[in-house]
Amino acid sequence: MSSILEEIETKIAGLKTSATKSNIGVVRETGDGVARIEGLSDVMLNEMIEFPSGVFGLALNLEETEVGAILLGDTTKVSEGDEAKTTGKLLQVPVGKALLGRVVNTLGQPLDDKGSIKTETFYPLEKIAPGVIKRRSVSQPVQTGIMAIDAMIPIGRGQRELIIGDRATGKSTIALDTIISQARLNKAAEDEGDKNYRPLYCIYVAVGQKNSNVARALDVLEREGAMPYTTIISAPASDTATNQYLAPFAGAAMGEWFMDNGMDALIIYDDLSKHAVAYRQVSLVLKRPSGREAYPGDVFYLHSRLLERSARIAEEFGGGSLTALPIIETQAGDVSAYIPTNVISITDGQIYLETDLFYQGVRPAISVGLSVSRVGSAAQIKAIKQVAGKVKLDLAQFRELAAFAQFGSDLDAATKARLERGQRIVELFKQKQYNPIPVEEQVAVMWAMQNGYVDPVRLTNNGKHARHTAPDQIDP
């Protein structure tokens, strides 16, 4: 008997107990992708909430007696009376090089039937942007392969450059061209064994797009050999407003992994107009007070906290960078609307695409007068800097003279020469889509233009001839 008691006492002494604390509430109401829960008194903002069906929610509204949570899975599996418990975790997505070449949803789950993504690293969707001390000035170029941008509106690594314009003016095409250009540079550096070149990895976030558009973008990137360096995050128009709202933050988290590990990444948000609409829908369903155009009061903060996560980090903190190209769609060219003005004020410049130029055959339809890069020539290589300054001045003078020239034909020889030079530059900057031009070819062509070597060529074939003769057929 005593041996039995001793054995029991030994087992009791060796028993390890651990208490787990979880806060439990009850679903009071559900609908439109939102659950209102009573009793979760200890829940954190943006904390994951678990329901019995295995569906998770995200706590967005913390009120006196209840919590408003957006649902991340199948909303039909959550019903009134269900228990809801806190998890003590924030929403995280998988990050790392394993995501390159893949198409994933907002939560980082694969959509391309290529099997699971093997990564053990996860980043939270929401993260405070790097502070002033961690940052350094932008000085390394992002070669887009689009001559008008690389010459006049240069983009640097760590910059936020807005692409803005009406629908169907070539905004997404500029973004895809930039990805293709990076892929070609990355591949060339790999083939040559260039250890000094820092590859630029790309993340394309498609928010509220048609599935056919996302499929077309994927097809282009695969055809051009860009997918090994690219991740596509798809939250199409058929997806829930919750997923569309969270997708850009998931993309930013994936890009931050490269930045934190001393690498360079480029992220494209296509587009933030639809992102703002999705956030408005979520906010209205959560019964948050609405402001101008029914957007919630913190819609500016929505985009500022997202775009401020792009930066160039100082060497002592890793020296990585995250470059952002947000896209905004305007209505009838109105850049003074609510969301466009918000994002213009957050970014380091904008590339404005004009509908009139697009229909005149000037493609990419970049308006030189309304487009600007606040980083400027600091993000250009010396060769481009030398030839582009004069080209930009000539084009500005051409725009000014062209307005006066239409009132009369009696022009002096110098004015006619300037007008002709300006028309040649306009032709030179025309470019086929998905055909980025290498930087060395850009320099040669602009040098030939600047020094009058292309003047004898007939104007209609000017741009085509200039690129066919560059760089080896131009006699210096």
Coordinates of C-alpha atoms in Angstrom, one line a residue:
M1 CA 0.0 0.0 0.0
S2 CA 2.8 2.4 1.0
S3 CA 4.6 1.7 -2.3
I4 CA 1.4 2.6 -4.2
L5 CA 1.1 5.9 -2.3
E6 CA 4.8 6.7 -2.9
E7 CA 4.3 6.1 -6.6
I8 CA 1.3 8.4 -6.7
E9 CA 3.1 11.1 -4.8
T10 CA 6.1 10.8 -7.2
K11 CA 3.8 11.1 -10.2
I12 CA 2.0 14.1 -8.7
A13 CA 5.4 15.8 -7.9
G14 CA 6.6 15.3 -11.4
L15 CA 3.4 16.4 -13.1
K16 CA 3.9 19.5 -15.2
T17 CA 1.0 21.8 -15.4
S18 CA 0.6 24.9 -17.6
A19 CA -2.2 27.3 -17.6
T20 CA -3.3 28.8 -20.9
K21 CA -5.3 32.0 -20.7
S22 CA -7.8 32.8 -23.5
N23 CA -10.5 35.4 -23.6
I24 CA -13.8 34.0 -24.9
G25 CA -16.7 35.9 -26.4
V26 CA -19.9 35.2 -28.3
V27 CA -20.8 36.2 -31.9
R28 CA -23.8 38.5 -31.6
E29 CA -24.2 39.4 -35.3
T30 CA -22.6 38.4 -38.6
G31 CA -22.9 39.6 -42.2
D32 CA -21.0 41.3 -45.1
G33 CA -17.8 39.7 -44.0
V34 CA -17.9 41.2 -40.5
A35 CA -18.7 39.6 -37.1
R36 CA -19.7 41.6 -34.0
I37 CA -18.6 39.8 -30.8
E38 CA -19.6 40.4 -27.2
G39 CA -17.3 39.6 -24.2
L40 CA -13.8 39.9 -25.6
S41 CA -12.6 42.3 -23.0
D42 CA -8.9 41.7 -23.3
V43 CA -8.6 41.7 -27.1
M44 CA -5.8 43.7 -28.8
L45 CA -6.3 45.9 -31.9
N46 CA -5.5 43.8 -35.1
E47 CA -5.4 40.6 -33.0
M48 CA -6.4 37.3 -34.6
I49 CA -9.7 35.8 -33.3
E50 CA -10.5 32.1 -33.7
F51 CA -13.9 30.7 -34.4
P52 CA -15.0 27.0 -33.9
S53 CA -15.1 26.3 -37.6
G54 CA -11.4 27.2 -38.0
V55 CA -12.1 30.5 -39.6
F56 CA -10.1 33.5 -38.2
G57 CA -11.1 37.1 -37.8
L58 CA -9.1 40.3 -37.3
A59 CA -10.2 42.7 -34.5
L60 CA -10.5 46.2 -36.0
N61 CA -13.2 47.9 -33.9
L62 CA -12.8 47.9 -30.1
E63 CA -16.0 49.3 -28.6
E64 CA -17.3 49.5 -25.0
T65 CA -19.3 46.3 -25.0
E66 CA -18.4 44.5 -28.3
V67 CA -15.6 44.0 -30.9
G68 CA -16.0 44.4 -34.6
A69 CA -13.9 41.8 -36.5
I70 CA -13.4 41.3 -40.2
L71 CA -13.5 37.6 -41.3
L72 CA -10.5 36.2 -43.2
G73 CA -12.0 32.9 -44.4
D74 CA -15.3 31.5 -45.5
T75 CA -17.8 33.9 -43.9
T76 CA -20.7 31.3 -44.1
K77 CA -19.0 29.1 -41.5
V78 CA -19.4 31.8 -38.8
S79 CA -22.9 32.3 -37.3
E80 CA -24.6 33.9 -34.4
G81 CA -24.0 32.3 -31.0
D82 CA -20.6 30.9 -32.0
E83 CA -17.8 31.1 -29.5
A84 CA -14.9 33.4 -30.4
K85 CA -11.6 33.3 -28.6
T86 CA -8.5 35.5 -28.7
T87 CA -5.2 34.0 -29.9
G88 CA -2.7 36.6 -28.6
K89 CA -1.2 36.7 -32.2
L90 CA -1.1 39.3 -35.0
L91 CA -1.8 38.4 -38.6
Q92 CA 1.4 37.2 -40.3
V93 CA 2.3 36.2 -43.8
P94 CA 5.2 34.0 -45.1
V95 CA 8.2 35.9 -46.4
G96 CA 11.5 35.0 -48.1
K97 CA 13.0 34.0 -51.5
A98 CA 10.7 30.9 -51.6
L99 CA 7.9 33.2 -52.7
L100 CA 9.7 34.3 -55.9
G101 CA 8.1 33.0 -59.0
R102 CA 4.8 32.3 -57.2
V103 CA 1.3 33.7 -57.3
V104 CA -0.2 34.0 -53.9
N105 CA -3.3 35.4 -52.1
T106 CA -3.4 38.0 -49.4
L107 CA -2.4 35.4 -46.7
G108 CA 0.5 34.1 -48.7
Q109 CA -1.3 30.9 -49.7
P110 CA -0.4 29.7 -53.3
L111 CA -2.8 30.1 -56.2
D112 CA -0.6 28.7 -58.9
D113 CA -0.9 24.9 -58.3
K114 CA 2.9 24.6 -57.8
G115 CA 2.7 23.1 -54.4
S116 CA 3.2 24.6 -50.9
I117 CA 5.6 27.4 -50.2
K118 CA 8.6 26.2 -48.1
T119 CA 9.5 29.0 -45.7
E120 CA 9.8 29.2 -41.9
T121 CA 9.9 33.0 -41.7
F122 CA 6.8 35.1 -41.1
Y123 CA 6.3 38.8 -40.9
P124 CA 3.3 40.8 -39.4
L125 CA 1.2 42.7 -41.9
E126 CA 1.4 45.9 -39.9
K127 CA 4.8 47.2 -39.0
I128 CA 6.1 50.6 -38.0
A129 CA 8.0 52.3 -40.8
P130 CA 11.8 52.8 -40.4
G131 CA 12.7 55.9 -38.4
V132 CA 14.8 58.9 -39.4
I133 CA 18.0 57.5 -38.0
K134 CA 17.7 54.2 -39.9
R135 CA 17.2 55.9 -43.3
R136 CA 19.7 57.4 -45.8
S137 CA 19.2 59.5 -48.9
V138 CA 18.3 57.9 -52.2
S139 CA 21.2 57.8 -54.7
Q140 CA 21.1 54.4 -56.6
P141 CA 18.9 54.2 -59.8
V142 CA 16.1 51.9 -60.6
Q143 CA 16.5 51.5 -64.4
T144 CA 12.9 51.2 -65.7
G145 CA 14.0 50.8 -69.3
I146 CA 11.5 53.6 -70.3
M147 CA 13.6 56.4 -71.8
A148 CA 11.3 59.2 -70.8
I149 CA 11.3 58.2 -67.2
D150 CA 15.0 57.3 -66.8
A151 CA 16.0 60.6 -68.5
M152 CA 13.5 63.1 -67.0
I153 CA 11.7 61.5 -64.0
P154 CA 14.4 59.2 -62.5
I155 CA 13.4 56.7 -59.9
G156 CA 15.9 55.7 -57.1
R157 CA 16.1 52.7 -54.9
G158 CA 14.0 53.5 -51.8
Q159 CA 11.8 56.1 -53.5
R160 CA 8.0 56.2 -53.7
E161 CA 7.0 57.3 -57.2
L162 CA 3.3 57.5 -58.0
I163 CA 1.9 56.5 -61.4
I164 CA -1.3 58.4 -62.0
G165 CA -3.7 58.7 -64.9
D166 CA -7.1 57.8 -66.3
R167 CA -8.2 54.2 -67.0
A168 CA -6.5 52.5 -70.0
T169 CA -3.6 55.0 -70.3
G170 CA -0.8 52.5 -69.7
K171 CA -0.2 52.7 -65.9
S172 CA 0.1 48.9 -65.4
T173 CA 2.2 48.7 -68.6
I174 CA 4.8 51.0 -67.1
A175 CA 4.9 48.9 -63.9
L176 CA 5.3 45.7 -65.8
D177 CA 8.0 47.2 -68.1
T178 CA 9.9 48.2 -64.9
I179 CA 9.7 44.6 -63.6
I180 CA 10.9 43.2 -67.0
S181 CA 13.8 45.7 -67.0
Q182 CA 14.9 44.6 -63.5
A183 CA 14.6 40.9 -64.5
R184 CA 16.9 41.4 -67.5
L185 CA 19.4 43.4 -65.5
N186 CA 19.4 40.7 -62.7
K187 CA 19.8 37.9 -65.3
A188 CA 22.6 39.7 -67.1
A189 CA 24.5 40.2 -63.8
E190 CA 24.0 36.6 -62.9
D191 CA 25.3 35.4 -66.3
E192 CA 28.4 37.6 -66.1
G193 CA 29.0 36.7 -62.5
D194 CA 28.9 40.4 -61.4
K195 CA 29.2 40.3 -57.6
N196 CA 28.9 44.1 -57.4
Y197 CA 25.4 44.3 -58.9
R198 CA 22.6 44.2 -56.4
P199 CA 19.6 42.4 -57.8
L200 CA 16.2 44.1 -57.5
Y201 CA 13.4 41.6 -56.6
C202 CA 9.9 42.6 -57.5
I203 CA 6.5 42.2 -55.9
Y204 CA 3.3 43.0 -57.9
V205 CA 0.2 43.5 -55.8
A206 CA -3.0 43.4 -57.9
V207 CA -5.9 44.9 -55.9
G208 CA -9.4 44.7 -57.2
Q209 CA -8.3 43.8 -60.7
K210 CA -10.1 41.5 -63.1
N211 CA -8.8 37.9 -63.0
S212 CA -8.1 38.1 -66.7
N213 CA -5.9 41.2 -66.2
V214 CA -3.9 39.4 -63.5
A215 CA -3.6 36.3 -65.8
R216 CA -2.4 38.6 -68.6
A217 CA 0.3 40.2 -66.4
L218 CA 1.4 36.7 -65.3
D219 CA 1.6 35.6 -68.9
V220 CA 3.7 38.6 -69.9
L221 CA 6.1 38.2 -66.9
E222 CA 6.6 34.5 -67.6
R223 CA 7.1 35.1 -71.4
E224 CA 9.8 37.8 -70.7
G225 CA 11.5 35.6 -68.1
A226 CA 10.7 37.9 -65.1
M227 CA 8.9 35.5 -62.8
P228 CA 12.0 34.0 -61.2
Y229 CA 12.6 37.4 -59.6
T230 CA 8.9 38.3 -59.0
T231 CA 6.0 37.5 -56.6
I232 CA 2.4 38.3 -57.6
I233 CA -0.1 38.9 -54.8
S234 CA -3.6 38.7 -56.2
A235 CA -6.7 40.1 -54.5
P236 CA -9.1 40.3 -57.5
A237 CA -12.4 42.1 -57.7
S238 CA -14.2 38.8 -56.9
D239 CA -12.3 38.5 -53.6
T240 CA -13.7 39.9 -50.3
A241 CA -13.2 43.6 -49.4
T242 CA -11.2 42.4 -46.4
N243 CA -8.6 40.6 -48.6
Q244 CA -8.4 43.6 -51.0
Y245 CA -7.8 45.9 -48.0
L246 CA -5.1 43.7 -46.5
A247 CA -3.2 42.7 -49.8
P248 CA -0.9 45.8 -50.1
F249 CA 0.1 45.3 -46.4
A250 CA 1.0 41.7 -47.1
G251 CA 3.1 42.8 -50.1
A252 CA 4.8 45.4 -48.0
A253 CA 5.7 42.7 -45.4
M254 CA 7.2 40.5 -48.1
G255 CA 9.2 43.4 -49.5
E256 CA 10.4 44.4 -46.0
W257 CA 12.1 40.9 -45.6
F258 CA 14.4 41.8 -48.5
M259 CA 15.0 45.3 -47.1
D260 CA 15.8 43.9 -43.6
N261 CA 18.2 41.4 -45.0
G262 CA 20.3 43.9 -46.9
M263 CA 18.7 43.3 -50.3
D264 CA 16.7 45.6 -52.7
A265 CA 13.1 45.1 -53.6
L266 CA 10.5 46.9 -55.7
I267 CA 6.8 46.8 -54.9
I268 CA 4.0 47.8 -57.2
Y269 CA 0.5 48.6 -55.7
D270 CA -2.0 48.2 -58.6
D271 CA -4.0 50.1 -57.6
L272 CA -4.5 52.2 -54.4
S273 CA -7.8 53.7 -55.7
K274 CA -9.4 50.3 -55.5
H275 CA -7.6 49.7 -52.2
A276 CA -9.3 52.9 -50.7
V277 CA -12.7 51.7 -52.0
A278 CA -12.2 48.3 -50.3
Y279 CA -11.2 50.0 -47.0
R280 CA -14.3 52.3 -47.3
Q281 CA -16.5 49.3 -47.7
V282 CA -14.9 47.5 -44.7
S283 CA -15.3 50.7 -42.6
L284 CA -18.9 51.3 -43.5
V285 CA -19.8 47.8 -42.7
L286 CA -18.1 48.2 -39.3
K287 CA -20.2 51.4 -38.9
R288 CA -17.2 53.7 -38.6
P289 CA -18.1 57.4 -39.1
S290 CA -17.6 58.4 -42.7
G291 CA -16.1 61.7 -44.0
R292 CA -15.5 63.2 -47.5
E293 CA -16.8 61.0 -50.3
A294 CA -17.9 58.5 -47.6
Y295 CA -14.3 57.5 -46.9
P296 CA -13.4 57.1 -43.2
G297 CA -11.4 59.8 -41.5
D298 CA -8.2 57.8 -41.4
V299 CA -7.9 57.0 -45.2
F300 CA -4.9 59.3 -45.4
Y301 CA -3.2 57.3 -42.6
L302 CA -4.1 54.1 -44.4
H303 CA -1.9 55.0 -47.4
S304 CA 0.8 57.0 -45.5
R305 CA 1.6 54.1 -43.1
L306 CA 1.8 51.8 -46.1
L307 CA 4.0 53.9 -48.3
E308 CA 6.3 55.1 -45.5
R309 CA 7.4 51.5 -45.1
S310 CA 9.4 52.0 -48.3
A311 CA 12.9 53.4 -47.6
R312 CA 16.6 53.1 -48.2
I313 CA 18.2 51.9 -45.1
A314 CA 21.6 53.1 -43.8
E315 CA 24.6 50.7 -44.1
E316 CA 24.9 50.1 -40.4
F317 CA 21.3 48.8 -40.3
G318 CA 21.8 46.4 -43.3
G319 CA 21.8 48.8 -46.3
G320 CA 18.7 47.3 -48.0
S321 CA 15.9 49.2 -49.8
L322 CA 12.2 49.0 -50.7
T323 CA 11.0 51.0 -53.6
A324 CA 7.3 51.6 -54.1
L325 CA 5.4 52.4 -57.3
P326 CA 1.8 53.0 -56.2
I327 CA -0.8 53.4 -59.0
I328 CA -3.8 55.7 -58.8
E329 CA -6.7 55.9 -61.3
T330 CA -8.2 59.3 -61.9
Q331 CA -11.6 60.2 -63.3
A332 CA -11.5 62.5 -66.3
G333 CA -7.9 63.6 -65.5
D334 CA -8.9 65.1 -62.1
V335 CA -5.8 65.0 -60.0
S336 CA -7.4 67.2 -57.4
A337 CA -9.8 64.5 -56.2
Y338 CA -9.5 63.2 -52.6
I339 CA -7.5 60.0 -53.0
P340 CA -5.1 61.3 -55.7
T341 CA -4.2 64.4 -53.7
N342 CA -3.6 62.3 -50.6
V343 CA -1.2 59.9 -52.4
I344 CA 0.6 62.7 -54.3
S345 CA 1.3 64.4 -51.0
I346 CA 2.7 61.2 -49.5
T347 CA 5.0 60.1 -52.4
D348 CA 8.3 61.5 -53.7
G349 CA 6.9 62.5 -57.1
Q350 CA 4.5 61.3 -59.7
I351 CA 4.4 60.1 -63.3
Y352 CA 1.2 61.6 -64.8
L353 CA -0.2 59.9 -67.9
E354 CA -2.4 62.0 -70.2
T355 CA -5.3 60.6 -72.1
D356 CA -4.9 63.1 -75.0
L357 CA -1.3 62.1 -75.5
F358 CA -2.2 58.5 -75.4
Y359 CA -4.8 58.9 -78.2
Q360 CA -2.3 61.0 -80.2
G361 CA 0.0 58.0 -80.3
V362 CA 2.5 59.2 -77.7
R363 CA 3.1 56.1 -75.7
P364 CA 4.0 55.9 -72.9
A365 CA 1.7 59.0 -72.6
I366 CA 3.8 60.8 -70.0
S367 CA 3.0 64.4 -69.4
V368 CA 6.5 66.0 -68.8
G369 CA 4.9 69.2 -67.4
L370 CA 2.9 67.5 -64.7
S371 CA 5.3 64.7 -63.9
V372 CA 8.1 65.2 -61.4
S373 CA 10.7 63.2 -59.3
R374 CA 11.6 64.8 -56.1
V375 CA 14.8 62.8 -55.9
G376 CA 15.8 64.0 -59.4
S377 CA 19.3 63.6 -60.8
A378 CA 20.6 62.1 -57.5
A379 CA 19.2 58.8 -58.7
Q380 CA 20.8 58.9 -62.2
I381 CA 24.1 57.5 -63.4
K382 CA 26.6 60.2 -64.7
A383 CA 26.2 59.3 -68.3
I384 CA 22.4 59.8 -68.3
K385 CA 22.8 62.9 -66.2
Q386 CA 25.0 64.5 -68.8
V387 CA 22.8 63.8 -71.9
A388 CA 19.4 64.1 -70.2
G389 CA 19.7 67.6 -68.9
K390 CA 19.8 69.2 -72.4
V391 CA 17.1 66.9 -73.7
K392 CA 14.7 67.9 -70.9
L393 CA 15.4 71.6 -71.5
D394 CA 14.8 71.2 -75.3
L395 CA 11.5 69.5 -74.7
A396 CA 10.4 72.2 -72.2
Q397 CA 11.2 74.9 -74.8
F398 CA 9.4 72.9 -77.5
R399 CA 6.2 72.7 -75.4
E400 CA 6.4 76.5 -74.9
L401 CA 7.0 77.3 -78.5
A402 CA 4.5 74.8 -79.9
A403 CA 1.7 76.8 -78.1
F404 CA 2.7 80.0 -80.0
A405 CA 3.5 78.3 -83.3
Q406 CA -0.1 77.3 -83.8
F407 CA -1.1 81.0 -84.1
G408 CA 1.1 81.7 -87.2
S409 CA 3.5 80.1 -89.7
D410 CA 5.9 83.0 -90.0
L411 CA 8.7 81.7 -87.8
D412 CA 12.4 82.4 -87.8
A413 CA 14.9 79.7 -88.5
A414 CA 16.0 79.3 -84.9
T415 CA 12.4 78.8 -83.7
K416 CA 11.8 76.3 -86.5
A417 CA 14.9 74.3 -85.6
R418 CA 13.8 74.2 -81.9
L419 CA 10.3 73.0 -82.9
E420 CA 11.8 70.3 -85.1
R421 CA 14.2 69.2 -82.4
G422 CA 11.3 69.0 -79.9
Q423 CA 9.2 66.9 -82.3
R424 CA 12.2 64.5 -82.7
I425 CA 12.5 64.2 -78.9
V426 CA 8.8 63.4 -78.7
E427 CA 9.2 60.7 -81.4
L428 CA 12.4 59.4 -79.6
F429 CA 10.5 58.8 -76.3
K430 CA 7.8 56.7 -78.0
Q431 CA 8.3 53.1 -77.0
K432 CA 6.6 49.7 -77.5
Q433 CA 5.1 48.1 -74.5
Y434 CA 7.1 45.3 -72.7
N435 CA 10.2 46.5 -74.5
P436 CA 12.5 48.2 -72.0
I437 CA 15.6 49.8 -73.5
P438 CA 19.0 49.2 -71.8
V439 CA 20.6 52.2 -70.2
E440 CA 23.7 52.2 -72.5
E441 CA 21.4 52.3 -75.5
Q442 CA 19.5 55.2 -74.0
V443 CA 22.7 57.2 -73.4
A444 CA 23.9 56.6 -77.0
V445 CA 20.5 57.6 -78.6
M446 CA 20.1 60.8 -76.5
W447 CA 23.8 61.7 -77.2
A448 CA 23.1 61.3 -80.9
M449 CA 19.9 63.4 -80.6
Q450 CA 21.7 66.1 -78.6
N451 CA 24.5 66.4 -81.1
G452 CA 22.3 66.6 -84.2
Y453 CA 23.3 63.2 -85.7
V454 CA 19.6 62.3 -86.1
D455 CA 18.5 65.6 -87.7
P456 CA 18.9 64.4 -91.3
V457 CA 16.4 61.5 -90.7
R458 CA 12.8 62.0 -91.8
L459 CA 10.7 63.0 -88.7
T460 CA 8.1 60.2 -89.0
N461 CA 10.8 57.4 -88.6
N462 CA 12.9 59.3 -86.2
G463 CA 12.5 57.3 -83.0
K464 CA 12.7 54.0 -84.8
H465 CA 15.9 55.0 -86.7
A466 CA 17.6 56.4 -83.6
R467 CA 17.2 53.1 -81.8
H468 CA 18.2 51.0 -84.8
T469 CA 21.4 53.0 -85.2
A470 CA 22.4 52.9 -81.5
P471 CA 24.8 52.3 -80.0
D472 CA 27.3 50.8 -82.4
Q473 CA 26.4 52.6 -85.7
I474 CA 26.8 56.1 -84.4
D475 CA 30.1 57.7 -85.4
P476 CA 31.4 59.9 -82.5

